[in-house]
Every structure is written in C-alpha cells, then in structure tokens.
Amino acid sequence: MSPVDRTDARTATGVHNGTIMPTDARCLVEPDESSATVRLTGVLDRAGAEAVRDALLAQCWQRPGPVRVDLSGVRIPDPGVRDVLDEIRAEVADWPAAELLLDPAGPPSPEPFDPAGPPSPEPPGLLDADLPPVAESARRARALVIDGCVRWGLPELAEPACIAVTEMVNNVVAHAATPMTLRLAPRGGALHVAVRDHSAGRPAFAGPAPVDSVGGRGLLLIDTVARRWGSTALPDGKVVWCVLYAEDEAAFRN
C-alpha cells in the first residue's frame, strides 16, 4: 500500500523511512482497494473520531458493496468511541448497496476475517449516474429509477420512487447548485435511493407547509412516499437518501 493511501485522523503527520507517521496521535485510516478493506491502526479517541467517521463514510460512498473495517490494529480506550463506529454502520445501512462490516464486531464469527482476502463481489443490483445541477436532470433521474424498478421486479415502486427522486434532484438544483450523483439499488423488497451532492447544507423537514405557501412541499412528498429518509454529512457535501418498500405501496393501493 502506498503511503498516499493513508488518511490520518489528525492533520499533522511526519515521514519516517517512507511511511507516514502521526506526530500528535492517533488513528490511521488505511484503505486497501484490492480487498475492500479499511484498516484502523493506532489509538482511536474522541478527538479523532470525527475524522475517522468522515474517512469511513467517504469510503462507503466511493466503493459500493460491503466495506470491511479491520479493527485488529487499533486501540479504543473509550467504549463510547466504539459506539461511534456502530453509528457509522447504521448511517450507511440505508444507502444503496452499502454496508460497513466491523471486525472484530463481538463474538468470533464462524469464518475468520482475512484482511488480505479476495475482493468483495460487486453488488448484485446497482445503478448510478452523474448529473449536472440543471432542471433536465430530474427527467434523467426518473428514467433511471423506472429502469431499475423494471429490471429488479419492483414496478409498483416506480411511481413513488420517481416522486421522491424528482424532489431530491430538484433540491440539489435549487439549493446546492453542484454536480450530483444519483445511486439506487434493491434490497429484498425495498428500493434504496440516494443523491450525493457537494453542498454542506442539509435538508430540514418542519412538517407540512401552510396551504397558502409557495414551495416547501418537496420533503413532505419524500416523507409521504418513503418509509425512511434522511441525510448524512460528508467531508465535502452530503448524501440524501430514502427507502421505499413494495409492501407499503401494495397496502396503500389496497
């Protein structure tokens, strides 16, 4: 692994014998793209937790599919900091084709974890597209959603998912004004949809808008058609996601 692949949880670093070394503690985050593994080494404390969070979330977005976090080389003196790792795992669980695997995560698993093992397989279903911040992007996003719902056997979710993705894309166009990436994937009988942009501003849902207001109903529409939705801050932007279930749509139509 090249030293440039390493992300320090603190900004100050020094170089010793060709290897990046932290000068004021603590935790190194070392992605290994050949095996979808991220190795944490050193000491992870509360001061470094935010930088580790940012690095792990960025890795989960950049590489769809399971990302394994090897904890064998890190010491976590504060049990509350370990809870931060569990929170990160929960944050990405609703992203399309994303999963954060913590090892060791508790009791030994039947098969030992091998950080140098073969790469994880690509997610079985995944569609994504890079879109510019223009009104036409909403139409392209709906076409991708319809394609995914048909190919994954979720045709009943095409209409509500198109409603949600239209609002998600339009919010980027209206408020973020940055390039965006749309990603969607199935999981069981659910469709996971996410839009990643490069603005720090996060959506805030304050309930139904007054009937005489202009606008303000986009998040209400997402909240109506999706079982869950939310946003996750990234170092250079955010991911806004939602999850729609076929069984919810079937119950609504009945």
Tab-separated table of C-alpha atoms in Angstrom:
chain	number	residue	atom	x	y	z
A	1	MET	CA	0.000	0.000	0.000
A	2	SER	CA	1.349	3.385	-0.915
A	3	PRO	CA	1.671	5.929	1.914
A	4	VAL	CA	-0.594	8.274	-0.040
A	5	ASP	CA	-3.449	5.812	0.502
A	6	ARG	CA	-3.381	6.534	4.222
A	7	THR	CA	-5.662	9.035	5.918
A	8	ASP	CA	-4.609	10.256	9.339
A	9	ALA	CA	-7.316	11.084	11.851
A	10	ARG	CA	-5.227	14.148	12.678
A	11	THR	CA	-3.809	16.536	10.105
A	12	ALA	CA	-0.241	16.732	11.404
A	13	THR	CA	1.992	13.941	10.101
A	14	GLY	CA	5.647	13.165	9.700
A	15	VAL	CA	7.535	10.808	7.402
A	16	HIS	CA	9.836	8.094	8.751
A	17	ASN	CA	11.523	5.542	6.495
A	18	GLY	CA	8.999	6.251	3.721
A	19	THR	CA	5.954	5.668	5.914
A	20	ILE	CA	3.511	8.358	7.030
A	21	MET	CA	3.576	8.594	10.824
A	22	PRO	CA	1.224	10.643	13.029
A	23	THR	CA	3.042	13.327	15.020
A	24	ASP	CA	0.351	14.084	17.604
A	25	ALA	CA	-1.576	10.752	17.821
A	26	ARG	CA	-3.641	8.799	16.940
A	27	CYS	CA	-5.539	6.772	14.380
A	28	LEU	CA	-4.524	5.985	10.802
A	29	VAL	CA	-7.211	5.011	8.282
A	30	GLU	CA	-5.686	2.813	5.573
A	31	PRO	CA	-7.936	1.834	2.620
A	32	ASP	CA	-6.940	-1.267	0.668
A	33	GLU	CA	-8.878	-1.056	-2.580
A	34	SER	CA	-7.828	-4.547	-3.672
A	35	SER	CA	-9.857	-6.160	-0.889
A	36	ALA	CA	-12.499	-3.516	0.018
A	37	THR	CA	-10.874	-3.329	3.438
A	38	VAL	CA	-10.095	-0.333	5.615
A	39	ARG	CA	-7.593	-0.887	8.400
A	40	LEU	CA	-7.578	1.287	11.508
A	41	THR	CA	-4.294	1.464	13.402
A	42	GLY	CA	-3.111	3.378	16.452
A	43	VAL	CA	-5.396	4.848	19.106
A	44	LEU	CA	-8.928	5.981	18.326
A	45	ASP	CA	-10.210	8.516	20.845
A	46	ARG	CA	-12.957	11.118	20.820
A	47	ALA	CA	-10.652	13.757	19.359
A	48	GLY	CA	-10.042	11.618	16.264
A	49	ALA	CA	-13.498	10.074	15.932
A	50	GLU	CA	-14.903	12.743	13.602
A	51	ALA	CA	-12.054	12.414	11.100
A	52	VAL	CA	-12.376	8.611	11.139
A	53	ARG	CA	-16.120	8.955	10.609
A	54	ASP	CA	-15.540	11.197	7.597
A	55	ALA	CA	-12.991	8.792	6.089
A	56	LEU	CA	-15.213	5.728	6.525
A	57	LEU	CA	-18.306	7.432	5.121
A	58	ALA	CA	-16.327	8.652	2.112
A	59	GLN	CA	-15.029	5.133	1.505
A	60	CYS	CA	-18.528	3.636	1.721
A	61	TRP	CA	-19.785	6.040	-0.923
A	62	GLN	CA	-16.780	5.694	-3.212
A	63	ARG	CA	-16.942	1.884	-3.165
A	64	PRO	CA	-20.454	0.367	-3.270
A	65	GLY	CA	-20.817	-3.014	-1.634
A	66	PRO	CA	-19.534	-4.276	1.729
A	67	VAL	CA	-16.602	-2.351	3.188
A	68	ARG	CA	-14.722	-4.200	5.937
A	69	VAL	CA	-13.117	-2.286	8.773
A	70	ASP	CA	-10.213	-4.213	10.317
A	71	LEU	CA	-10.021	-3.168	13.972
A	72	SER	CA	-7.275	-5.607	14.972
A	73	GLY	CA	-4.610	-2.883	14.914
A	74	VAL	CA	-6.433	-0.117	16.749
A	75	ARG	CA	-6.919	0.524	20.457
A	76	ILE	CA	-10.170	2.193	21.574
A	77	PRO	CA	-9.776	3.179	25.237
A	78	ASP	CA	-13.229	4.804	25.496
A	79	PRO	CA	-16.158	2.384	24.924
A	80	GLY	CA	-18.249	5.348	23.824
A	81	VAL	CA	-15.982	5.825	20.817
A	82	ARG	CA	-16.720	2.272	19.727
A	83	ASP	CA	-20.361	3.318	19.705
A	84	VAL	CA	-19.407	5.925	17.089
A	85	LEU	CA	-18.340	3.110	14.753
A	86	ASP	CA	-21.676	1.388	15.271
A	87	GLU	CA	-23.436	4.665	14.492
A	88	ILE	CA	-21.495	4.969	11.228
A	89	ARG	CA	-22.537	1.435	10.311
A	90	ALA	CA	-26.171	2.331	10.980
A	91	GLU	CA	-25.849	5.555	8.949
A	92	VAL	CA	-24.812	3.769	5.758
A	93	ALA	CA	-27.242	0.854	6.173
A	94	ASP	CA	-29.948	2.697	4.218
A	95	TRP	CA	-27.647	3.851	1.421
A	96	PRO	CA	-27.957	1.933	-1.861
A	97	ALA	CA	-25.641	-1.085	-1.966
A	98	ALA	CA	-23.706	-0.028	1.134
A	99	GLU	CA	-22.638	-1.976	4.188
A	100	LEU	CA	-19.956	-1.375	6.801
A	101	LEU	CA	-18.606	-4.548	8.404
A	102	LEU	CA	-16.711	-4.093	11.682
A	103	ASP	CA	-14.220	-6.805	12.545
A	104	PRO	CA	-13.917	-7.853	15.250
A	105	ALA	CA	-17.546	-6.921	15.903
A	106	GLY	CA	-18.084	-9.020	19.022
A	107	PRO	CA	-18.138	-12.829	19.366
A	108	PRO	CA	-15.889	-14.648	16.879
A	109	SER	CA	-17.567	-15.424	13.588
A	110	PRO	CA	-17.559	-18.996	12.170
A	111	GLU	CA	-15.122	-17.931	9.436
A	112	PRO	CA	-12.161	-15.771	10.485
A	113	PHE	CA	-11.824	-12.417	8.774
A	114	ASP	CA	-8.870	-12.180	6.412
A	115	PRO	CA	-7.920	-8.560	5.611
A	116	ALA	CA	-5.854	-9.759	2.643
A	117	GLY	CA	-8.645	-11.896	1.212
A	118	PRO	CA	-10.169	-11.627	-2.257
A	119	PRO	CA	-12.114	-8.519	-3.248
A	120	SER	CA	-15.771	-8.426	-2.298
A	121	PRO	CA	-18.135	-9.113	-5.210
A	122	GLU	CA	-19.899	-6.218	-6.861
A	123	PRO	CA	-23.386	-5.522	-5.519
A	124	PRO	CA	-25.982	-7.651	-7.350
A	125	GLY	CA	-28.034	-4.619	-8.352
A	126	LEU	CA	-26.823	-1.072	-8.680
A	127	LEU	CA	-27.493	1.858	-10.999
A	128	ASP	CA	-25.933	5.286	-10.788
A	129	ALA	CA	-25.492	8.402	-12.856
A	130	ASP	CA	-23.593	11.660	-12.562
A	131	LEU	CA	-25.923	14.588	-13.179
A	132	PRO	CA	-25.393	18.333	-13.584
A	133	PRO	CA	-27.365	20.829	-11.461
A	134	VAL	CA	-29.945	21.615	-14.137
A	135	ALA	CA	-33.705	21.052	-14.346
A	136	GLU	CA	-33.295	18.403	-17.069
A	137	SER	CA	-31.534	16.142	-14.549
A	138	ALA	CA	-34.845	15.318	-12.850
A	139	ARG	CA	-36.112	13.730	-16.069
A	140	ARG	CA	-32.926	11.680	-16.441
A	141	ALA	CA	-33.199	10.599	-12.804
A	142	ARG	CA	-36.779	9.391	-13.290
A	143	ALA	CA	-35.747	7.365	-16.338
A	144	LEU	CA	-33.032	5.636	-14.298
A	145	VAL	CA	-35.498	4.884	-11.494
A	146	ILE	CA	-38.036	3.371	-13.898
A	147	ASP	CA	-35.308	1.249	-15.492
A	148	GLY	CA	-34.189	-0.043	-12.106
A	149	CYS	CA	-37.696	-0.814	-10.865
A	150	VAL	CA	-38.448	-2.818	-14.025
A	151	ARG	CA	-35.212	-4.806	-14.032
A	152	TRP	CA	-35.406	-5.574	-10.295
A	153	GLY	CA	-39.064	-6.639	-10.304
A	154	LEU	CA	-40.317	-3.633	-8.333
A	155	PRO	CA	-42.642	-1.969	-10.867
A	156	GLU	CA	-45.058	-0.832	-8.154
A	157	LEU	CA	-42.305	1.401	-6.742
A	158	ALA	CA	-41.624	3.246	-9.993
A	159	GLU	CA	-44.207	5.975	-9.395
A	160	PRO	CA	-43.441	6.773	-5.725
A	161	ALA	CA	-39.693	6.496	-6.332
A	162	CYS	CA	-39.978	8.940	-9.242
A	163	ILE	CA	-41.763	11.383	-6.930
A	164	ALA	CA	-39.001	11.071	-4.340
A	165	VAL	CA	-36.080	11.296	-6.757
A	166	THR	CA	-37.593	14.309	-8.530
A	167	GLU	CA	-37.676	16.202	-5.244
A	168	MET	CA	-34.185	15.063	-4.264
A	169	VAL	CA	-32.692	16.182	-7.573
A	170	ASN	CA	-34.658	19.429	-7.661
A	171	ASN	CA	-33.425	20.272	-4.169
A	172	VAL	CA	-29.838	19.975	-5.405
A	173	VAL	CA	-30.602	22.155	-8.401
A	174	ALA	CA	-32.364	24.804	-6.310
A	175	HIS	CA	-30.207	24.860	-3.186
A	176	ALA	CA	-26.870	23.089	-3.650
A	177	ALA	CA	-26.188	24.030	-7.285
A	178	THR	CA	-23.385	21.437	-7.517
A	179	PRO	CA	-22.886	18.330	-9.647
A	180	MET	CA	-24.602	15.317	-8.121
A	181	THR	CA	-24.548	11.527	-8.257
A	182	LEU	CA	-27.767	9.511	-8.208
A	183	ARG	CA	-27.490	5.942	-6.983
A	184	LEU	CA	-30.159	3.272	-6.487
A	185	ALA	CA	-30.184	-0.398	-5.609
A	186	PRO	CA	-32.688	-3.025	-4.447
A	187	ARG	CA	-32.511	-4.882	-1.156
A	188	GLY	CA	-35.160	-7.500	-0.561
A	189	GLY	CA	-38.492	-5.902	-1.366
A	190	ALA	CA	-37.178	-2.371	-0.934
A	191	LEU	CA	-35.631	0.229	-3.192
A	192	HIS	CA	-32.796	2.346	-1.772
A	193	VAL	CA	-32.245	5.707	-3.461
A	194	ALA	CA	-29.568	8.314	-2.727
A	195	VAL	CA	-28.374	11.593	-4.211
A	196	ARG	CA	-24.929	12.833	-3.281
A	197	ASP	CA	-24.001	16.492	-3.810
A	198	HIS	CA	-21.179	18.792	-2.749
A	199	SER	CA	-23.002	21.276	-0.551
A	200	ALA	CA	-22.845	21.248	3.237
A	201	GLY	CA	-26.450	22.467	3.584
A	202	ARG	CA	-28.706	19.646	4.773
A	203	PRO	CA	-32.479	19.386	4.304
A	204	ALA	CA	-34.667	20.071	7.328
A	205	PHE	CA	-38.256	18.867	7.422
A	206	ALA	CA	-40.501	21.021	9.611
A	207	GLY	CA	-43.775	19.264	8.822
A	208	PRO	CA	-46.491	20.143	6.301
A	209	ALA	CA	-46.235	23.559	4.705
A	210	PRO	CA	-49.141	26.010	5.074
A	211	VAL	CA	-51.708	25.624	2.311
A	212	ASP	CA	-51.070	29.173	1.076
A	213	SER	CA	-47.267	28.842	0.952
A	214	VAL	CA	-45.265	28.719	-2.257
A	215	GLY	CA	-42.994	25.663	-2.329
A	216	GLY	CA	-41.791	23.850	0.768
A	217	ARG	CA	-43.589	20.601	-0.049
A	218	GLY	CA	-40.673	18.640	-1.508
A	219	LEU	CA	-39.569	16.991	1.725
A	220	LEU	CA	-43.205	16.322	2.620
A	221	LEU	CA	-43.573	14.368	-0.628
A	222	ILE	CA	-40.474	12.299	0.162
A	223	ASP	CA	-41.728	11.717	3.688
A	224	THR	CA	-45.080	10.566	2.282
A	225	VAL	CA	-43.817	8.009	-0.247
A	226	ALA	CA	-40.766	6.651	1.612
A	227	ARG	CA	-40.745	4.598	4.792
A	228	ARG	CA	-37.454	6.197	5.850
A	229	TRP	CA	-35.365	9.064	4.602
A	230	GLY	CA	-32.537	11.214	5.860
A	231	SER	CA	-29.246	12.889	5.090
A	232	THR	CA	-25.635	12.170	6.001
A	233	ALA	CA	-22.922	14.813	6.075
A	234	LEU	CA	-19.719	14.059	4.176
A	235	PRO	CA	-16.434	15.999	4.341
A	236	ASP	CA	-17.283	17.729	1.052
A	237	GLY	CA	-21.050	17.593	0.877
A	238	LYS	CA	-23.830	15.216	1.824
A	239	VAL	CA	-25.862	12.157	0.853
A	240	VAL	CA	-29.662	12.436	0.923
A	241	TRP	CA	-31.296	9.011	0.866
A	242	CYS	CA	-34.680	7.322	1.099
A	243	VAL	CA	-36.012	3.774	1.268
A	244	LEU	CA	-39.287	2.661	-0.332
A	245	TYR	CA	-40.936	-0.699	0.284
A	246	ALA	CA	-43.069	-2.606	-2.177
A	247	GLU	CA	-45.312	-3.844	0.629
A	248	ASP	CA	-46.080	-0.278	1.687
A	249	GLU	CA	-47.151	0.620	-1.830
A	250	ALA	CA	-49.284	-2.530	-2.097
A	251	ALA	CA	-51.023	-1.685	1.186
A	252	PHE	CA	-51.637	1.885	0.022
A	253	ARG	CA	-53.221	0.742	-3.236
A	254	ASN	CA	-55.458	-1.736	-1.445
